[in-house]
Short mmCIF file of C-alpha atoms and ligand atoms in Angstrom, two decimals:
data_model
loop_
_atom_site.label_atom_id
_atom_site.label_comp_id
_atom_site.label_asym_id
_atom_site.label_seq_id
_atom_site.Cartn_x
_atom_site.Cartn_y
_atom_site.Cartn_z
CA MET A 1 76.34 103.27 25.32
CA SER A 2 77.88 105.91 27.59
CA ALA A 3 81.80 105.50 28.09
CA LEU A 4 82.75 103.99 31.50
CA THR A 5 84.84 105.40 33.90
CA PHE A 6 86.79 103.29 36.10
CA THR A 7 86.44 105.05 39.63
CA PRO A 8 89.18 104.43 42.35
CA ALA A 9 86.86 102.68 45.83
CA ALA A 10 88.58 104.52 48.73
CA THR A 11 91.32 102.18 50.42
CA ALA A 12 94.31 101.79 52.62
CA ARG A 13 97.17 100.54 50.53
CA ARG A 14 97.87 96.68 51.00
CA ILE A 15 101.93 97.03 51.97
CA THR A 16 104.10 100.03 52.89
CA ASP A 17 106.20 102.06 50.72
CA ASP A 18 109.33 99.72 52.15
CA GLU A 19 107.38 96.30 51.17
CA ARG A 20 106.45 97.76 47.95
CA ALA A 21 110.77 98.89 47.56
CA ARG A 22 111.76 95.43 47.95
CA ILE A 23 109.26 94.20 45.18
CA LEU A 24 110.22 96.53 42.89
CA ALA A 25 113.96 95.67 43.25
CA ALA A 26 113.42 91.67 41.93
CA PRO A 27 110.19 91.68 40.79
CA GLY A 28 110.59 88.11 38.47
CA PHE A 29 107.54 88.07 36.74
CA GLY A 30 103.65 87.53 37.83
CA GLN A 31 104.55 87.32 41.77
CA HIS A 32 103.21 90.42 42.82
CA PHE A 33 100.03 92.38 42.23
CA THR A 34 99.64 95.64 43.04
CA ASP A 35 97.19 97.75 45.51
CA PHE A 36 94.04 97.79 43.09
CA MET A 37 92.07 96.43 40.34
CA ALA A 38 89.40 97.50 37.51
CA HIS A 39 86.57 95.73 37.18
CA ALA A 40 83.53 96.05 35.12
CA ARG A 41 80.65 93.72 34.46
CA TRP A 42 78.47 92.35 31.78
CA THR A 43 75.37 91.24 31.48
CA VAL A 44 73.04 90.73 28.20
CA SER A 45 70.31 92.71 29.40
CA GLU A 46 72.15 95.89 30.68
CA GLY A 47 75.81 95.35 28.35
CA TRP A 48 78.52 96.83 30.54
CA THR A 49 77.89 98.59 33.85
CA GLY A 50 79.22 99.24 37.41
CA ALA A 51 82.98 100.38 35.84
CA GLU A 52 85.02 100.59 39.39
CA LEU A 53 88.16 100.06 40.78
CA VAL A 54 88.10 97.84 43.68
CA PRO A 55 91.35 96.61 46.08
CA PHE A 56 93.04 93.72 44.28
CA GLY A 57 91.81 90.80 46.09
CA PRO A 58 89.87 87.07 45.88
CA LEU A 59 87.05 87.25 43.69
CA GLN A 60 84.13 85.88 45.00
CA LEU A 61 82.41 83.16 42.31
CA SER A 62 79.85 80.43 42.50
CA PRO A 63 81.65 76.64 41.95
CA ALA A 64 78.77 76.63 39.03
CA ALA A 65 80.76 79.67 37.27
CA ALA A 66 81.03 78.92 33.56
CA VAL A 67 84.30 79.72 32.92
CA LEU A 68 85.21 76.68 35.85
CA HIS A 69 83.84 74.35 33.29
CA TYR A 70 83.95 75.31 29.90
CA GLY A 71 87.00 77.58 29.90
CA GLN A 72 84.81 80.60 28.12
CA GLU A 73 88.08 82.85 29.57
CA ILE A 74 90.32 85.71 27.03
CA PHE A 75 93.03 87.50 28.14
CA GLU A 76 95.91 90.50 27.09
CA GLY A 77 99.24 91.12 27.81
CA MET A 78 100.62 94.51 28.27
CA LYS A 79 103.33 96.59 29.91
CA ALA A 80 103.78 100.26 31.61
CA PHE A 81 107.17 101.65 31.21
CA ARG A 82 108.26 104.74 33.63
CA HIS A 83 110.58 106.92 30.99
CA ALA A 84 113.56 108.32 32.69
CA ASP A 85 111.78 112.40 33.64
CA GLY A 86 109.37 109.96 35.77
CA SER A 87 106.35 110.08 33.20
CA VAL A 88 104.52 106.25 31.95
CA TRP A 89 103.79 105.17 29.05
CA THR A 90 101.86 102.25 27.26
CA PHE A 91 102.98 100.40 24.06
CA ARG A 92 100.32 99.86 20.89
CA PRO A 93 97.10 99.71 23.60
CA GLU A 94 94.63 99.94 21.01
CA GLN A 95 95.89 96.73 19.40
CA ASN A 96 95.47 95.07 22.49
CA ALA A 97 92.13 96.18 22.13
CA ARG A 98 90.95 95.22 19.01
CA ARG A 99 92.62 91.93 19.57
CA MET A 100 90.79 91.45 22.52
CA MET A 101 87.08 92.43 20.83
CA ARG A 102 88.58 89.27 18.26
CA SER A 103 89.36 86.59 20.80
CA ALA A 104 85.93 88.23 22.49
CA ARG A 105 83.78 87.66 19.32
CA ARG A 106 85.76 84.13 18.23
CA LEU A 107 84.53 82.82 22.10
CA ALA A 108 81.28 84.23 22.05
CA LEU A 109 82.24 87.02 25.07
CA PRO A 110 80.82 90.03 24.69
CA GLU A 111 82.81 92.80 22.98
CA LEU A 112 84.36 96.09 25.27
CA PRO A 113 84.11 99.38 23.35
CA GLU A 114 88.03 100.20 22.71
CA ARG A 115 88.21 103.63 24.86
CA ASP A 116 86.23 101.33 27.50
CA PHE A 117 89.48 99.00 27.15
CA LEU A 118 91.81 101.82 27.23
CA GLU A 119 90.05 103.67 29.83
CA SER A 120 90.80 100.04 32.30
CA VAL A 121 94.52 100.19 31.52
CA ARG A 122 94.99 103.91 32.08
CA ALA A 123 93.01 104.07 35.47
CA LEU A 124 94.32 101.42 36.56
CA VAL A 125 98.37 102.27 36.24
CA ALA A 126 97.14 106.17 37.93
CA ALA A 127 96.09 104.60 40.97
CA ASP A 128 98.72 102.32 40.91
CA GLU A 129 101.61 104.69 39.61
CA PRO A 130 103.89 103.59 42.65
CA TRP A 131 104.01 100.32 41.43
CA VAL A 132 104.91 101.54 37.89
CA PRO A 133 109.12 100.26 38.62
CA GLN A 134 112.28 103.00 37.62
CA PRO A 135 113.71 102.35 33.99
CA GLU A 136 116.74 100.60 35.53
CA GLY A 137 117.03 97.22 33.99
CA GLU A 138 114.13 96.22 31.73
CA THR A 139 111.67 96.47 34.82
CA SER A 140 107.94 97.19 34.00
CA LEU A 141 104.03 96.88 34.88
CA TYR A 142 102.68 93.99 33.58
CA LEU A 143 99.21 94.52 32.87
CA ARG A 144 96.75 92.03 32.63
CA PRO A 145 93.19 92.56 31.47
CA PHE A 146 91.11 89.43 31.20
CA MET A 147 86.76 88.58 31.04
CA PHE A 148 85.46 85.60 32.01
CA ALA A 149 81.89 83.91 32.29
CA SER A 150 80.89 84.40 35.34
CA GLU A 151 76.95 83.45 35.29
CA GLU A 152 75.95 80.56 37.66
CA PHE A 153 74.64 77.81 34.50
CA LEU A 154 75.77 74.35 34.12
CA GLY A 155 74.19 74.64 30.30
CA VAL A 156 76.24 74.93 27.45
CA ARG A 157 75.90 78.00 25.86
CA ALA A 158 77.78 81.68 25.86
CA SER A 159 77.27 83.42 29.15
CA HIS A 160 74.61 85.76 30.06
CA THR A 161 77.34 87.00 32.90
CA VAL A 162 81.19 88.17 31.91
CA ASP A 163 82.87 89.91 34.41
CA TYR A 164 85.75 92.07 32.95
CA TYR A 165 89.28 92.37 34.66
CA VAL A 166 92.50 94.14 34.88
CA ILE A 167 95.11 93.03 37.11
CA ALA A 168 99.23 94.57 37.65
CA SER A 169 101.83 93.34 38.11
CA PRO A 170 105.40 95.05 38.52
CA ALA A 171 107.28 92.42 35.65
CA GLY A 172 111.21 91.93 35.40
CA ALA A 173 112.64 89.49 32.78
CA TYR A 174 109.58 86.37 31.98
CA PHE A 175 112.15 83.68 31.63
CA PRO A 176 114.50 82.98 35.42
CA ARG A 177 117.40 82.99 33.29
CA GLY A 178 116.88 86.54 31.71
CA VAL A 179 118.01 87.16 27.44
CA GLN A 180 119.89 83.94 28.00
CA PRO A 181 118.86 82.13 24.64
CA LEU A 182 116.38 79.28 24.98
CA VAL A 183 116.10 76.06 24.38
CA VAL A 184 113.34 74.68 22.55
CA TRP A 185 111.86 71.66 22.20
CA VAL A 186 109.72 70.29 19.42
CA THR A 187 106.88 68.37 19.77
CA ASP A 188 105.75 65.86 17.31
CA THR A 189 103.57 65.24 20.35
CA TYR A 190 100.94 67.64 20.20
CA ALA A 191 99.37 70.66 18.00
CA ARG A 192 98.30 73.66 20.02
CA ALA A 193 95.89 74.96 17.29
CA GLY A 194 94.17 73.47 14.48
CA ALA A 195 92.36 75.08 11.68
CA GLY A 196 89.22 76.64 12.65
CA GLY A 197 90.14 76.46 16.10
CA THR A 198 90.72 79.15 18.66
CA GLY A 199 94.83 79.34 17.81
CA ALA A 200 94.02 82.77 17.06
CA ALA A 201 92.56 84.14 19.77
CA LYS A 202 94.25 84.91 22.79
CA CYS A 203 91.96 82.93 25.24
CA GLY A 204 93.39 80.41 28.72
CA GLY A 205 92.31 76.93 26.85
CA ASN A 206 94.86 77.71 23.84
CA TYR A 207 97.86 77.78 26.80
CA ALA A 208 95.82 74.48 29.03
CA SER A 209 96.89 72.89 26.11
CA SER A 210 100.46 73.91 25.70
CA LEU A 211 101.16 72.77 29.08
CA LEU A 212 101.70 69.00 28.33
CA ALA A 213 103.84 69.50 25.61
CA LYS A 214 105.93 72.35 28.01
CA ASN A 215 106.12 69.14 30.76
CA GLU A 216 107.36 67.05 27.95
CA ALA A 217 110.16 70.20 26.78
CA VAL A 218 110.96 70.63 30.37
CA SER A 219 112.20 66.79 30.98
CA HIS A 220 114.42 67.16 27.67
CA GLY A 221 115.77 70.00 29.24
CA ALA A 222 114.48 72.63 27.21
CA ASP A 223 112.66 75.93 28.25
CA GLU A 224 110.13 76.18 26.01
CA VAL A 225 108.14 74.28 23.48
CA MET A 226 107.60 74.63 20.07
CA PHE A 227 104.56 73.47 17.97
CA LEU A 228 103.84 72.60 14.32
CA ASP A 229 100.78 72.75 12.60
CA SER A 230 97.94 70.82 12.94
CA GLU A 231 97.24 68.86 9.52
CA THR A 232 100.56 68.03 8.55
CA HIS A 233 102.75 68.31 12.08
CA THR A 234 105.41 69.80 9.56
CA ALA A 235 105.54 74.38 9.56
CA ILE A 236 106.04 76.15 12.17
CA ASP A 237 102.99 77.28 14.48
CA GLU A 238 104.59 79.52 17.52
CA LEU A 239 105.75 78.16 20.73
CA SER A 240 103.66 77.75 24.07
CA GLY A 241 103.09 81.69 24.41
CA MET A 242 105.30 83.15 21.98
CA ASN A 243 105.94 84.02 17.83
CA VAL A 244 109.08 83.36 16.40
CA PHE A 245 111.10 84.25 13.68
CA ALA A 246 114.42 83.45 11.70
CA ILE A 247 116.79 86.07 10.40
CA THR A 248 118.99 84.78 7.38
CA ARG A 249 122.58 85.05 6.09
CA ASP A 250 120.93 87.41 3.55
CA GLY A 251 119.34 89.43 5.06
CA ARG A 252 115.72 88.34 4.95
CA ILE A 253 114.00 87.49 8.67
CA LEU A 254 111.55 85.17 8.45
CA THR A 255 108.33 84.55 10.56
CA PRO A 256 104.61 82.58 9.78
CA ARG A 257 101.88 83.77 8.32
CA LEU A 258 99.27 83.94 10.17
CA THR A 259 97.02 81.76 9.26
CA GLY A 260 93.99 81.77 11.60
CA SER A 261 95.45 79.17 14.50
CA ILE A 262 98.54 81.08 15.80
CA LEU A 263 98.75 84.49 17.62
CA GLU A 264 98.68 88.11 15.83
CA GLY A 265 101.57 88.88 17.62
CA VAL A 266 101.72 92.86 18.64
CA THR A 267 105.79 92.59 19.55
CA ARG A 268 105.61 90.18 16.18
CA GLU A 269 104.00 92.98 13.63
CA SER A 270 106.04 95.66 15.67
CA VAL A 271 109.37 93.15 15.05
CA LEU A 272 108.24 93.29 11.43
CA GLN A 273 107.97 96.90 10.73
CA LEU A 274 111.20 97.67 12.69
CA ALA A 275 113.08 94.89 10.75
CA ALA A 276 112.09 95.96 7.53
CA ASP A 277 112.84 100.29 9.06
CA ARG A 278 116.69 98.94 8.88
CA GLY A 279 116.63 96.64 5.57
CA LEU A 280 115.70 93.59 6.52
CA GLN A 281 113.63 92.06 4.16
CA PRO A 282 110.65 90.76 6.34
CA VAL A 283 108.93 87.69 4.63
CA GLU A 284 105.70 85.91 6.30
CA THR A 285 105.29 82.56 4.74
CA THR A 286 104.70 78.78 5.87
CA LEU A 287 108.27 77.80 7.68
CA VAL A 288 108.24 74.03 7.17
CA MET A 289 110.58 72.81 9.90
CA SER A 290 112.98 70.49 8.49
CA GLU A 291 113.62 73.06 5.84
CA VAL A 292 114.52 75.66 9.08
CA LEU A 293 116.37 72.94 10.28
CA ASP A 294 119.00 71.96 7.07
CA GLN A 295 119.07 75.32 7.23
CA ILE A 296 120.37 76.24 10.60
CA SER A 297 122.74 73.67 9.59
CA SER A 298 124.04 74.80 6.79
CA GLY A 299 124.31 78.40 7.93
CA GLU A 300 121.85 79.91 5.98
CA ILE A 301 119.51 81.15 9.18
CA THR A 302 122.22 83.33 11.42
CA GLU A 303 119.56 83.53 14.22
CA MET A 304 116.05 82.01 16.14
CA PHE A 305 114.18 84.70 18.46
CA ALA A 306 110.90 83.95 20.01
CA CYS A 307 108.83 87.36 20.76
CA GLY A 308 106.01 88.51 22.55
CA THR A 309 104.86 91.23 25.33
CA ALA A 310 106.15 89.12 28.23
CA ALA A 311 109.24 88.68 27.26
CA VAL A 312 110.05 90.78 24.35
CA ILE A 313 112.59 89.19 22.31
CA THR A 314 114.15 86.06 23.44
CA PRO A 315 117.13 84.57 21.56
CA ILE A 316 116.71 80.75 20.56
CA GLY A 317 120.22 79.46 20.64
CA GLU A 318 119.02 75.19 20.04
CA TYR A 319 116.94 73.06 18.70
CA ARG A 320 116.06 69.70 20.83
CA SER A 321 113.30 66.80 19.38
CA GLN A 322 113.34 63.18 19.10
CA ASP A 323 116.03 63.49 15.70
CA GLY A 324 118.12 65.22 17.43
CA THR A 325 119.72 68.45 18.18
CA TRP A 326 120.85 71.54 16.14
CA THR A 327 122.19 74.93 17.81
CA ILE A 328 121.44 77.87 16.06
CA GLY A 329 124.76 80.02 14.96
CA ASP A 330 126.75 79.49 17.70
CA GLY A 331 124.55 79.12 20.43
CA GLY A 332 124.74 82.19 21.76
CA SER A 333 122.33 86.01 21.29
CA GLY A 334 122.66 86.99 17.59
CA GLN A 335 123.79 90.60 16.82
CA THR A 336 120.78 91.73 14.78
CA THR A 337 118.40 89.66 17.47
CA LEU A 338 119.71 92.22 19.81
CA ALA A 339 119.88 95.49 18.34
CA LEU A 340 116.22 94.53 17.11
CA ARG A 341 116.08 93.97 20.92
CA GLU A 342 117.69 96.67 22.13
CA GLU A 343 115.70 99.10 19.17
CA LEU A 344 112.49 98.11 20.95
CA THR A 345 112.53 98.58 24.59
CA GLY A 346 114.32 102.00 23.56
CA ILE A 347 111.14 102.90 22.28
CA GLN A 348 109.25 101.81 25.02
CA TYR A 349 111.49 103.02 27.90
CA GLY A 350 111.70 106.63 25.97
CA ARG A 351 115.79 106.34 24.84
CA VAL A 352 114.70 105.76 21.02
CA PRO A 353 112.36 108.24 19.46
CA ASP A 354 109.15 106.54 18.57
CA ARG A 355 108.90 107.30 15.35
CA HIS A 356 105.73 104.96 14.82
CA GLY A 357 103.96 106.65 17.20
CA TRP A 358 103.41 103.29 19.24
CA LEU A 359 103.51 105.21 22.74
CA THR A 360 100.60 106.07 24.85
CA ARG A 361 100.32 107.94 27.91
CA LEU A 362 99.17 106.63 31.27
CA VAL A 363 100.25 109.03 33.87
C1 COI B 1 102.26 87.57 26.45
O1 COI B 1 103.54 87.92 26.15
O2 COI B 1 101.65 88.68 27.28
C2 COI B 1 101.93 86.19 26.77
O3 COI B 1 100.65 86.59 26.82
C3 COI B 1 102.44 85.40 26.98
C4 COI B 1 102.39 84.99 28.79
C5 COI B 1 103.10 85.48 29.36
C6 COI B 1 100.90 84.27 28.77
#
C-alpha cells in the first residue's frame, strides 16, 4: 500500500487572528478547536484512501453508523509543543502510532500504518501551526487522533467502513485547578476493566464505563476516581484516564504492572525512565490498595501522582473511600513529583536536553 498524503483543502480560516489570540491566552482543556482536521477512510475493498485535510466541522454520519450502537471506536492523545525558537515538536509519536495499532487490533478496527499516522499528525500541525501556543506557561496543542466504525449497518460484526480523523485543540492544564494535588475517591463499587477485556486499549468504552464512578467521586468532593482490579477489588489499576505512581521514603518508585487491563501510558513509560535516570528504583508490581494506604499512614510512601498525556504529572494529595481519608505526606505537591514533572516538561518544551531522543520535529 502506498503512503497517504494529507493534502490541505483550500479553505478560508474560520476565525480571525484576534479571536485565536484570545483563545490561546486561556485555552482551558478540550474546548476550542483549530481550523483543520485530518481525515482518511478505510473500506474492506480498498483499504486506506482519500487522505485529506478538511476544515474542522461537524461530520455527516448515518444514524445507523455502527459506532453509535456498538461503540467500535479508538483514540489517541498527544501534544505539539512550541520551543523558544518557534519550532514545533511532538513527544514519542511512534509510541502513540503503535498503541493505536494495538488498540485497533483489539477493537477489530483496521490498523493505520505508523508512517500514515505520523504524516496525518505532521500535516495537521503544519496547517494549524498558528494554533500552537507560545511556550509561556504550559500550553500546548493537544492532538486527538481517533477512528470509528462508520458503516451504516446494525448487524453486530466489525465494520466494513471506518473513518480516521485527527483533530487539534489548544490546551492548558487538564484539571481546572491546575497542578494542585488531586483528591481521589477509591471506588469499591465499580471496575474499569476485566481480564480479557479492553482495558489496555484506548477505546471510548473504557472511558464511558468510568463516568458513573467519576460522578460518585465528585459527589464525595473528589477530583478523580481510582479503580481497583475487577477480580479481587484489592489492587490498584488506574484512575479514569491516568496511570498512578507512588514514591517511597527509601527511593523506590512504584506503579502497577501492565496486566492487560490498564493502559500502557506513554507518560508512564517515560516517567519510569526519568525516575531511573535520577537514581530511583522503578518497581512495576501489584499495588494492593490497603497496603498502599497503610504505607501512606506510616510515612513509607511519601508521594503519589497521576500521569497521562493530558494531565502530564499531577500530584495526588488525598485518598477518600467509604472507610476514611488518607493524606499523602503533607497533602501538598511532593518534591520528587515536581522534579519529574519539571524534567519531563523541560524535555517537551526544549528547555532540557532530549537525551533519550524522544522529540520529533513537526514544523
Ligand atoms: C490523555 O492523557 O491524552 C488522555 O487520553 C486522558 C484523557 C484526556 C482522556
